Short mmCIF file of C-alpha atoms in Angstrom, two decimals:
data_model
loop_
_atom_site.label_atom_id
_atom_site.label_comp_id
_atom_site.label_asym_id
_atom_site.label_seq_id
_atom_site.Cartn_x
_atom_site.Cartn_y
_atom_site.Cartn_z
CA UNK M 2 0.00 0.00 0.00
CA UNK M 3 1.24 3.48 -0.81
CA UNK M 4 2.37 5.51 2.16
CA UNK M 5 -0.61 7.16 3.78
CA UNK M 6 -0.46 10.74 4.95
CA UNK M 7 -1.46 11.29 8.57
CA UNK M 8 -3.13 14.52 9.65
CA UNK M 9 -2.74 13.95 13.39
CA UNK M 10 0.49 15.46 14.78
CA UNK M 11 0.52 13.14 17.80
CA UNK M 12 0.27 10.07 15.57
CA UNK M 13 3.14 11.31 13.39
CA UNK M 14 5.33 11.87 16.46
CA UNK M 15 4.47 8.42 17.80
CA UNK M 16 5.46 6.84 14.48
CA UNK M 17 8.82 8.62 14.54
CA UNK M 18 9.55 7.73 18.17
CA UNK M 19 8.42 4.13 17.70
CA UNK M 20 10.78 3.76 14.74
CA UNK M 21 13.72 5.13 16.70
CA UNK M 22 12.85 2.86 19.65
CA UNK M 23 13.02 -0.20 17.37
CA UNK M 24 16.34 1.00 16.01
CA UNK M 25 17.78 1.51 19.49
CA UNK M 26 16.74 -2.00 20.46
CA UNK M 27 18.78 -3.31 17.56
CA UNK M 28 16.03 -4.76 15.39
CA UNK M 29 16.83 -5.63 11.79
CA UNK M 30 16.68 -2.77 9.28
CA UNK M 31 13.67 -4.37 7.57
CA UNK M 32 11.79 -4.49 10.89
CA UNK M 33 12.67 -0.88 11.70
CA UNK M 34 11.31 0.10 8.30
CA UNK M 35 8.22 -2.11 8.03
CA UNK M 36 6.62 -2.06 11.50
CA UNK M 37 6.22 1.76 11.65
CA UNK M 38 4.68 1.64 8.16
CA UNK M 39 2.15 -0.97 9.31
CA UNK M 40 1.41 1.12 12.38
CA UNK M 41 0.92 4.15 10.15
CA UNK M 42 -1.76 2.25 8.22
CA UNK M 43 -3.52 1.53 11.49
CA UNK M 44 -3.36 5.20 12.56
CA UNK M 45 -4.74 6.23 9.17
CA UNK M 46 -7.67 3.85 9.71
CA UNK M 47 -8.20 5.35 13.18
CA UNK M 48 -8.26 8.87 11.78
CA UNK M 49 -11.00 7.85 9.36
CA UNK M 50 -12.93 6.50 12.35
CA UNK M 51 -12.49 9.88 14.14
CA UNK M 52 -10.24 8.29 16.79
CA UNK M 53 -7.47 10.79 17.40
CA UNK M 54 -5.65 9.53 20.51
CA UNK M 55 -4.25 6.14 21.52
CA UNK M 56 -6.23 6.39 24.77
CA UNK M 57 -9.40 5.81 22.74
CA UNK M 58 -8.19 2.54 21.22
CA UNK M 59 -9.87 -0.63 22.43
CA UNK M 60 -9.74 -4.30 21.57
CA UNK M 61 -12.88 -3.76 19.51
CA UNK M 62 -11.03 -1.29 17.29
CA UNK M 63 -8.14 -3.73 16.84
CA UNK M 64 -10.51 -6.50 15.78
CA UNK M 65 -12.42 -4.19 13.47
CA UNK M 66 -9.22 -3.09 11.79
CA UNK M 67 -8.03 -6.67 11.39
CA UNK M 68 -11.36 -7.70 9.85
CA UNK M 69 -11.03 -4.93 7.28
CA UNK M 70 -7.48 -6.03 6.49
CA UNK M 71 -8.74 -9.54 5.77
CA UNK M 72 -11.20 -8.09 3.25
CA UNK M 73 -8.61 -5.92 1.51
CA UNK M 74 -7.44 -7.02 -1.92
CA UNK M 75 -3.78 -7.64 -2.60
CA UNK M 76 -2.35 -4.83 -4.74
CA UNK M 77 0.52 -6.94 -6.06
CA UNK M 78 -1.29 -10.12 -7.01
CA UNK M 79 -4.80 -11.54 -7.26
CA UNK M 80 -6.69 -12.38 -4.08
CA UNK M 81 -6.61 -11.22 -0.47
CA UNK M 82 -3.68 -10.22 1.73
CA UNK M 83 -1.49 -13.15 2.75
CA UNK M 84 -1.56 -14.57 6.27
CA UNK M 85 2.08 -13.56 6.62
CA UNK M 86 1.24 -9.94 5.81
CA UNK M 87 -1.66 -9.94 8.28
CA UNK M 88 0.64 -11.33 10.96
CA UNK M 89 3.10 -8.49 10.36
CA UNK M 90 0.32 -6.00 11.08
CA UNK M 91 -0.38 -7.82 14.33
CA UNK M 92 3.28 -7.80 15.19
CA UNK M 93 3.42 -4.04 14.62
CA UNK M 94 0.54 -3.49 17.04
CA UNK M 95 2.05 -5.84 19.62
CA UNK M 96 5.41 -4.07 19.49
CA UNK M 97 3.68 -0.69 19.68
CA UNK M 98 1.89 -1.90 22.81
CA UNK M 99 5.29 -2.86 24.25
CA UNK M 100 6.60 0.59 23.34
CA UNK M 101 3.73 2.29 25.17
CA UNK M 102 4.18 0.04 28.22
CA UNK M 103 7.91 0.73 28.41
CA UNK M 104 7.30 4.45 28.23
CA UNK M 105 4.66 4.29 30.95
CA UNK M 106 1.96 5.51 28.59
CA UNK M 107 -1.51 5.09 30.02
CA UNK M 108 -3.28 3.44 27.13
CA UNK M 109 -5.95 0.71 27.04
CA UNK M 110 -4.32 -0.66 23.88
CA UNK M 111 -4.45 -4.45 23.94
CA UNK M 112 -4.04 -6.95 21.14
CA UNK M 113 -6.47 -9.86 21.48
CA UNK M 114 -5.96 -11.38 18.05
CA UNK M 115 -4.55 -14.84 17.67
CA UNK M 116 -0.89 -14.62 16.72
CA UNK M 117 1.02 -16.89 14.42
CA UNK M 118 4.81 -16.90 14.22
CA UNK M 119 6.78 -13.67 14.45
CA UNK M 120 10.39 -12.83 13.55
CA UNK M 121 12.82 -13.41 16.38
CA UNK M 122 13.68 -10.18 18.13
CA UNK M 123 17.15 -9.40 19.31
CA UNK M 124 17.69 -9.80 23.01
CA UNK M 125 19.30 -6.76 24.58
CA UNK M 126 22.62 -7.83 26.03
CA UNK M 127 24.80 -5.45 27.98
CA UNK M 128 28.48 -6.10 28.53
CA UNK M 129 30.00 -5.19 31.86
CA UNK M 130 32.94 -2.81 31.90
CA UNK M 131 35.15 -5.75 32.82
CA UNK M 132 33.93 -7.65 29.74
CA UNK M 133 34.62 -4.62 27.55
CA UNK M 134 38.20 -4.60 28.85
CA UNK M 135 38.49 -8.28 27.93
CA UNK M 136 37.38 -7.50 24.37
CA UNK M 137 40.07 -4.83 24.05
CA UNK M 138 42.64 -7.19 25.57
CA UNK M 139 41.66 -9.86 23.05
CA UNK M 140 42.76 -7.59 20.19
CA UNK M 141 46.34 -8.37 21.25
CA UNK M 142 45.91 -11.80 19.67
CA UNK M 143 42.76 -11.57 17.50
CA UNK M 144 44.78 -11.99 14.29
CA UNK M 145 48.25 -13.20 13.35
CA UNK M 146 49.02 -9.88 11.64
CA UNK M 147 49.63 -6.83 13.80
CA UNK M 148 47.92 -4.34 11.50
CA UNK M 149 44.70 -6.41 11.61
CA UNK M 150 44.87 -6.39 15.41
CA UNK M 151 45.32 -2.62 15.38
CA UNK M 152 42.27 -2.29 13.16
CA UNK M 153 40.30 -4.53 15.54
CA UNK M 154 41.15 -2.21 18.41
CA UNK M 155 40.13 0.82 16.32
CA UNK M 156 36.80 -0.87 15.54
CA UNK M 157 36.07 -1.40 19.24
CA UNK M 158 37.02 2.19 19.94
CA UNK M 159 34.57 3.53 17.36
CA UNK M 160 31.68 1.23 18.27
CA UNK M 161 32.05 1.22 22.05
CA UNK M 162 34.08 4.23 23.18
CA UNK M 163 32.43 6.53 20.63
CA UNK M 164 29.05 4.75 20.57
CA UNK M 165 28.77 4.81 16.78
CA UNK M 166 26.19 2.88 14.82
CA UNK M 167 27.46 0.34 12.29
CA UNK M 168 26.82 2.55 9.25
CA UNK M 169 28.31 5.57 10.98
CA UNK M 170 31.57 3.70 11.56
CA UNK M 171 31.59 2.27 8.03
CA UNK M 172 31.20 5.70 6.42
CA UNK M 173 33.88 7.47 8.43
CA UNK M 174 36.65 9.07 6.39
CA UNK M 175 40.16 9.83 7.60
CA UNK M 176 39.37 13.55 7.68
CA UNK M 177 36.48 12.91 10.10
CA UNK M 178 38.89 12.22 12.97
CA UNK M 179 39.52 15.71 14.33
CA UNK M 180 42.56 15.13 16.49
CA UNK M 181 43.06 18.79 17.40
CA UNK M 182 39.44 19.20 18.55
CA UNK M 183 39.15 15.75 20.20
CA UNK M 184 36.03 15.09 18.18
CA UNK M 185 34.79 12.67 15.53
CA UNK M 186 32.64 14.15 12.81
CA UNK M 187 29.73 11.83 12.00
CA UNK M 188 28.42 12.85 8.59
CA UNK M 189 26.38 9.71 7.91
CA UNK M 190 24.24 9.58 11.04
CA UNK M 191 20.70 8.25 11.28
CA UNK M 192 18.38 10.11 8.89
CA UNK M 193 21.50 11.89 7.57
CA UNK M 194 21.86 13.94 10.76
CA UNK M 195 25.38 15.19 11.41
CA UNK M 196 26.97 15.40 14.85
CA UNK M 197 30.30 15.63 16.63
CA UNK M 198 31.25 12.87 19.07
CA UNK M 199 33.80 13.63 21.81
CA UNK M 200 36.78 11.29 22.14
CA UNK M 201 39.50 11.33 24.80
CA UNK M 202 43.26 11.25 24.27
CA UNK M 203 43.60 7.55 25.08
CA UNK M 204 41.16 6.55 22.35
CA UNK M 205 42.59 9.12 19.95
CA UNK M 206 45.97 7.42 20.32
CA UNK M 207 44.39 4.09 19.32
CA UNK M 208 42.91 5.67 16.19
CA UNK M 209 46.15 7.52 15.46
CA UNK M 210 48.15 4.30 15.67
CA UNK M 211 45.73 2.60 13.27
CA UNK M 212 45.52 5.56 10.89
CA UNK M 213 49.23 6.25 10.51
CA UNK M 214 50.55 2.70 10.80
CA UNK M 215 48.09 -0.16 10.32
CA UNK M 216 45.91 1.53 7.71
CA UNK M 217 48.89 2.01 5.41
CA UNK M 218 49.25 -1.79 5.27
CA UNK M 219 45.67 -2.11 3.98
CA UNK M 220 45.77 0.86 1.62
CA UNK M 221 48.10 -0.59 -1.00
CA UNK M 222 45.91 -0.72 -4.10
CA UNK M 223 43.42 2.10 -3.92
CA UNK M 224 43.43 5.80 -3.17
CA UNK M 225 40.50 6.16 -0.77
CA UNK M 226 39.54 8.43 2.11
CA UNK M 227 37.72 5.61 3.92
CA UNK M 228 38.98 5.18 7.49
CA UNK M 229 38.32 1.46 7.94
CA UNK M 230 39.73 -0.59 5.08
CA UNK M 231 39.45 -4.25 4.09
CA UNK M 232 42.20 -6.47 2.70
CA UNK M 233 41.45 -5.17 -0.81
CA UNK M 234 42.25 -1.63 0.29
CA UNK M 235 38.62 -0.48 -0.08
CA UNK M 236 36.06 0.59 2.49
CA UNK M 237 35.26 -2.07 5.10
CA UNK M 238 31.56 -2.99 4.91
CA UNK M 239 29.10 -3.69 7.72
CA UNK M 240 29.18 -7.47 7.30
CA UNK M 241 32.96 -7.54 7.63
CA UNK M 242 32.68 -5.31 10.68
CA UNK M 243 30.32 -7.83 12.29
CA UNK M 244 32.62 -10.70 11.40
CA UNK M 245 35.62 -9.00 13.01
CA UNK M 246 33.63 -8.45 16.20
CA UNK M 247 32.78 -12.14 16.35
CA UNK M 248 36.44 -12.99 15.90
CA UNK M 249 37.36 -10.67 18.77
CA UNK M 250 34.65 -12.22 20.94
CA UNK M 251 35.99 -15.73 20.29
CA UNK M 252 39.51 -14.52 21.02
CA UNK M 253 38.48 -13.66 24.59
CA UNK M 254 37.89 -17.39 25.20
CA UNK M 255 35.37 -16.22 27.79
CA UNK M 256 32.31 -18.47 27.75
CA UNK M 257 30.07 -15.85 29.36
CA UNK M 258 30.94 -13.24 26.74
CA UNK M 259 30.58 -15.71 23.88
CA UNK M 260 27.15 -16.90 25.10
CA UNK M 261 25.82 -13.34 25.21
CA UNK M 262 25.60 -13.40 21.41
CA UNK M 263 27.12 -9.95 21.09
CA UNK M 264 26.32 -7.79 18.06
CA UNK M 265 27.69 -4.43 16.94
CA UNK M 266 24.67 -2.80 18.56
CA UNK M 267 25.55 -4.45 21.88
CA UNK M 268 28.60 -2.20 22.15
CA UNK M 269 26.44 0.89 21.65
CA UNK M 270 23.94 -0.35 24.26
CA UNK M 271 26.81 -1.00 26.65
CA UNK M 272 28.47 2.42 26.45
CA UNK M 273 25.09 4.14 26.89
CA UNK M 274 24.35 2.07 29.99
CA UNK M 275 27.85 2.59 31.40
CA UNK M 276 27.54 6.35 30.95
CA UNK M 277 24.25 6.25 32.82
CA UNK M 278 25.89 4.23 35.60
CA UNK M 279 28.48 7.01 35.88
CA UNK M 280 25.59 9.46 36.30
CA UNK M 281 26.20 11.26 33.02
CA UNK M 282 23.10 13.41 32.34
CA UNK M 283 20.56 11.79 30.03
CA UNK M 284 20.60 14.87 27.78
CA UNK M 285 24.36 14.46 27.24
CA UNK M 286 23.93 10.77 26.40
CA UNK M 287 21.21 11.72 23.92
CA UNK M 288 23.59 14.02 22.02
CA UNK M 289 26.42 11.50 22.28
CA UNK M 290 24.30 8.77 20.66
CA UNK M 291 22.65 11.06 18.13
CA UNK M 292 19.07 10.40 19.25
CA UNK M 293 16.41 12.77 17.98
CA UNK M 294 14.45 12.76 21.24
CA UNK M 295 15.19 12.32 24.93
CA UNK M 296 12.38 9.78 25.10
CA UNK M 297 14.42 7.42 22.95
CA UNK M 298 17.43 7.67 25.26
CA UNK M 299 15.30 6.88 28.31
CA UNK M 300 15.22 3.23 27.28
CA UNK M 301 18.61 2.91 28.97
CA UNK M 302 17.12 3.91 32.32
CA UNK M 303 14.89 0.83 32.03
CA UNK M 304 17.86 -1.35 31.08
CA UNK M 305 19.86 -0.02 34.03
CA UNK M 306 16.99 -0.72 36.43
CA UNK M 307 16.78 -4.28 35.13
CA UNK M 308 20.52 -4.77 35.66
CA UNK M 309 20.31 -3.35 39.20
CA UNK M 310 17.36 -5.60 40.05
CA UNK M 311 19.23 -8.65 38.77
CA UNK M 312 22.18 -7.79 41.02
CA UNK M 313 20.07 -7.48 44.17
#
C-alpha cells in the first residue's frame, strides 16, 4: 500500500519515536522500516474513524481493523492479503503496545488477536565494563598480523568508546577524525543527521596508531579516504565489521561473553548504559548517541533498572 499521509500530529510523532525505539533496540533494518509503516496504516484507519488519541483505542477497534485487512485485496497479485502480511500487522501493534508500556503511557491498547509466528527479536545484552576490557585485551591476539589487530582495536574504539552505529563507523573518512578538537565528525548519522562525538586522548591514540601505521598496510591498491579498510584496500563494509567483532569475541575465550551473542549494537547499548551508571546526564547521552528525542534515550534507564534488580 502506498504511504498514507497522517493529519494527526501526535500520531506522526508516535510513528517517529516508535521507529527510533526499534532501532535503538537493535532490530533488523527491515523491521525498523516495516513495522512503523504498518502502524501508520492503522493510525490512518483510526483517523478515518475519528479516533485521534491512543487512549481511545480498544480491543474492539483492533478487531475491526483486522477484519477490514482480511477483506482488503492484494495490490501486487490476485486475491486477499497473505496470512504472513496480516501477521506483520499484528506484530506491529504488539510491538507498539510494548513501546507504550515501556514508556509508561496510560493506554488501554491491547491486542487480542490470535498470533502466528513472528520474527525473532534481538535480546538486549549489555556487557559489563570488565567484559569490555576483555574485548580490548583480546585484540592483542585476534589476528596473526599486527595491522589487523590494530584495526580490531580501532573498531572497538569507534563502536564502544564513541558509541557509533554500524553505518556511521563504516562511512567514516580519515578527515572525520579531528585530532586537534578531540572530536569525531559523523556525517552519515541516522536520517543523515550530522553530529560531533567527543573522544578522549587515550582513544585518539588508538585511532592515530591505526591511521598512521596499520591503515597504510591495507591501503596498498586504492586511493581512498575511507577510514576502515578491508584487505582489498577499499572501504570495510558492515558485514565484515560484524565478522571481526565475532572474531574478537571468540579470542576472549570467555564463555560468558561468547554466550551473550554480542552484536555491533551491543557495544552501543553497553556504552550508553555505562555512561548512565556514571551518572552522566541523560541529555548528554542523547547528544552522544545522536538520538532525535530524549524519550528514545530513556530506554537505557529501564535497562539499568533491570541490571540493578538482577544484582540485588
